[in-house]
Coordinates of C-alpha atoms and ligand atoms in Angstrom, one line a residue:
M1 CA 0.0 0.0 0.0
A2 CA 2.8 2.4 -0.9
T3 CA 0.4 4.7 -2.7
A4 CA -1.9 5.0 0.4
R5 CA 1.2 5.8 2.5
R6 CA 2.4 8.4 0.2
S7 CA -0.9 10.2 0.0
T8 CA -1.2 10.2 3.8
K9 CA 2.1 11.9 4.1
A10 CA 1.4 14.4 1.3
T11 CA -1.9 15.5 2.8
A12 CA -0.9 15.4 6.5
G13 CA -0.6 19.2 6.6
R14 CA -4.1 19.9 5.5
Y15 CA -5.9 18.2 8.4
R16 CA -7.8 20.9 10.3
D17 CA -7.6 19.3 13.7
A18 CA -6.7 16.1 15.7
I19 CA -10.2 14.6 15.4
T20 CA -10.4 15.1 11.7
L21 CA -7.1 13.4 11.3
L22 CA -8.0 10.5 13.6
K23 CA -11.4 10.0 11.8
A24 CA -9.7 9.9 8.4
D25 CA -7.6 7.0 9.7
H26 CA -10.7 5.3 11.0
Q27 CA -12.3 5.6 7.5
Q28 CA -9.2 4.2 5.8
V29 CA -8.9 1.0 7.9
K30 CA -12.7 0.5 7.8
Q31 CA -12.4 0.5 4.0
W32 CA -9.5 -1.9 4.1
F33 CA -11.3 -4.4 6.4
A34 CA -14.3 -4.3 4.0
Q35 CA -12.0 -5.0 1.0
F36 CA -10.3 -7.8 2.9
K37 CA -13.6 -9.7 3.2
K38 CA -13.9 -9.8 -0.5
L39 CA -10.4 -11.1 -1.3
S40 CA -9.8 -14.7 -2.2
D41 CA -6.2 -14.4 -3.4
A42 CA -3.8 -15.4 -0.6
S43 CA -1.0 -13.0 -1.5
R44 CA -3.4 -10.0 -1.7
Q45 CA -4.9 -11.1 1.6
Q46 CA -1.5 -11.1 3.1
M47 CA -0.5 -7.7 1.7
L48 CA -3.7 -6.0 2.8
A49 CA -3.6 -7.6 6.3
R50 CA -0.1 -6.2 6.6
S51 CA -1.2 -2.7 5.6
I52 CA -4.1 -2.9 8.0
C53 CA -1.8 -3.9 10.9
Q54 CA 0.8 -1.2 10.1
A55 CA -1.9 1.4 9.8
L56 CA -3.5 0.4 13.1
R57 CA -0.1 0.4 14.8
L58 CA 0.5 4.0 13.6
H59 CA -2.9 5.1 14.6
T60 CA -3.0 3.5 18.1
S61 CA 0.6 4.8 18.8
I62 CA -0.2 8.4 18.0
E63 CA -3.5 8.1 20.1
E64 CA -1.7 6.6 23.0
E65 CA 1.3 8.9 22.9
I66 CA -0.4 12.2 22.2
F67 CA -4.2 12.3 22.0
Y68 CA -5.2 10.0 24.9
P69 CA -3.0 11.7 27.5
A70 CA -4.2 15.1 26.3
F71 CA -7.8 13.9 26.6
L72 CA -7.2 12.6 30.1
E73 CA -5.6 15.8 31.2
A74 CA -8.3 18.0 29.8
T75 CA -11.3 16.0 30.9
G76 CA -10.1 13.9 33.8
N77 CA -12.4 11.2 32.3
K78 CA -10.6 8.0 33.4
D79 CA -13.5 5.7 32.5
I80 CA -13.4 6.6 28.8
H81 CA -9.6 6.8 28.7
H82 CA -9.0 3.5 30.3
E83 CA -11.5 1.6 28.3
A84 CA -10.0 2.9 25.1
E85 CA -6.5 1.9 26.3
V86 CA -7.7 -1.6 27.2
E87 CA -9.4 -2.0 23.7
H88 CA -6.1 -1.0 22.1
Q89 CA -4.3 -3.6 24.2
A90 CA -6.8 -6.3 23.1
A91 CA -6.4 -5.3 19.4
E92 CA -2.6 -5.3 19.8
R93 CA -2.6 -8.9 20.8
L94 CA -4.6 -9.9 17.7
I95 CA -2.4 -7.7 15.5
V96 CA 0.7 -9.6 16.7
E97 CA -1.0 -12.9 16.0
I98 CA -1.9 -11.8 12.5
E99 CA 1.6 -10.5 11.8
Q100 CA 3.0 -13.9 12.9
S101 CA 0.6 -15.8 10.8
N102 CA -0.2 -16.0 7.1
P103 CA -3.1 -17.0 4.8
S104 CA -2.1 -20.7 4.9
D105 CA -3.2 -20.7 8.5
D106 CA -6.7 -21.9 8.7
F107 CA -7.6 -19.1 11.1
F108 CA -5.9 -16.2 9.3
K109 CA -9.1 -14.8 7.7
A110 CA -11.0 -15.2 10.9
K111 CA -8.4 -13.3 12.9
V112 CA -8.4 -10.4 10.5
N113 CA -12.2 -10.3 10.4
V114 CA -12.5 -10.4 14.2
L115 CA -9.9 -7.6 14.4
G116 CA -12.1 -5.7 12.1
E117 CA -15.1 -6.2 14.4
M118 CA -13.1 -5.1 17.4
I119 CA -11.9 -2.0 15.6
K120 CA -15.4 -1.2 14.4
H121 CA -16.6 -1.3 18.0
H122 CA -13.7 0.8 19.2
V123 CA -14.2 3.4 16.5
R124 CA -17.9 3.7 17.4
E125 CA -16.9 4.3 21.0
E126 CA -14.5 7.1 20.0
E127 CA -16.9 8.8 17.6
K128 CA -20.3 8.3 19.2
P129 CA -22.2 11.2 20.8
G130 CA -20.9 11.5 24.3
G131 CA -17.8 9.5 23.4
M132 CA -14.2 10.5 23.6
F133 CA -14.1 12.8 20.5
A134 CA -17.3 14.6 21.5
K135 CA -16.0 15.1 25.0
A136 CA -12.7 16.3 23.7
R137 CA -14.5 19.0 21.6
K138 CA -16.5 20.1 24.6
A139 CA -13.4 20.3 26.8
R140 CA -12.0 22.9 24.4
M141 CA -8.7 21.0 23.9
D142 CA -6.3 22.7 21.5
L143 CA -7.3 20.3 18.7
K144 CA -5.4 22.2 16.0
A145 CA -2.1 22.0 17.8
L146 CA -2.7 18.4 18.7
G147 CA -3.5 17.7 15.0
Q148 CA -0.2 19.1 14.0
Q149 CA 1.6 17.0 16.7
L150 CA -0.3 13.8 15.6
A151 CA 0.5 14.4 11.9
A152 CA 4.2 15.0 12.7
R153 CA 4.5 11.9 14.9
K154 CA 2.6 9.9 12.3
S155 CA 5.0 10.7 9.5
E156 CA 8.0 10.0 11.8
L157 CA 6.6 6.6 12.6
E158 CA 5.8 5.9 9.0
S159 CA 9.4 6.5 8.0
E160 CA 10.5 4.1 10.7
Q161 CA 8.1 1.5 9.4
Q162 CA 9.3 1.9 5.9
A163 CA 12.9 1.6 7.0
A164 CA 12.3 -1.5 9.0
Ligands
FE2_1 FE1 -9.0 5.9 16.9
FE2_2 FE1 -8.3 4.3 19.6

């Protein structure tokens, strides 16, 4: 998915704020999970699963390093913050399993699809009315500055992934 990566980088500067950036990430992986379901070719499944895992690592990293701590500081809402962290940890375990597996594993497809379900739930929690993003907007966090930090950290991590 070199094309997708390039376009993410090229457009990083135009995101208005942190929430817009994070929502765009959500949309992208959602699309990829839907695409994955339709694939029957093993090598394409493997490539797409790898792109999904890499994108999720980037996304969860920038949330955990930058957005979540800022949210906790601004709102003091431990319940929402901790649930989101625990959901990331659960997803991370499945991501590791998928990365260590391949389409010849009988459970490969099931693992990717279940990860998709977990992420769909997690994204809904972040985006729903009264959820983390809505509360972040109400708390008047500096979402523009955070958006810039997220974009900068994301492209840094992207370069590390590409070098690895
Ligand atoms: Fe997210
Ligand atoms: Fe998240």
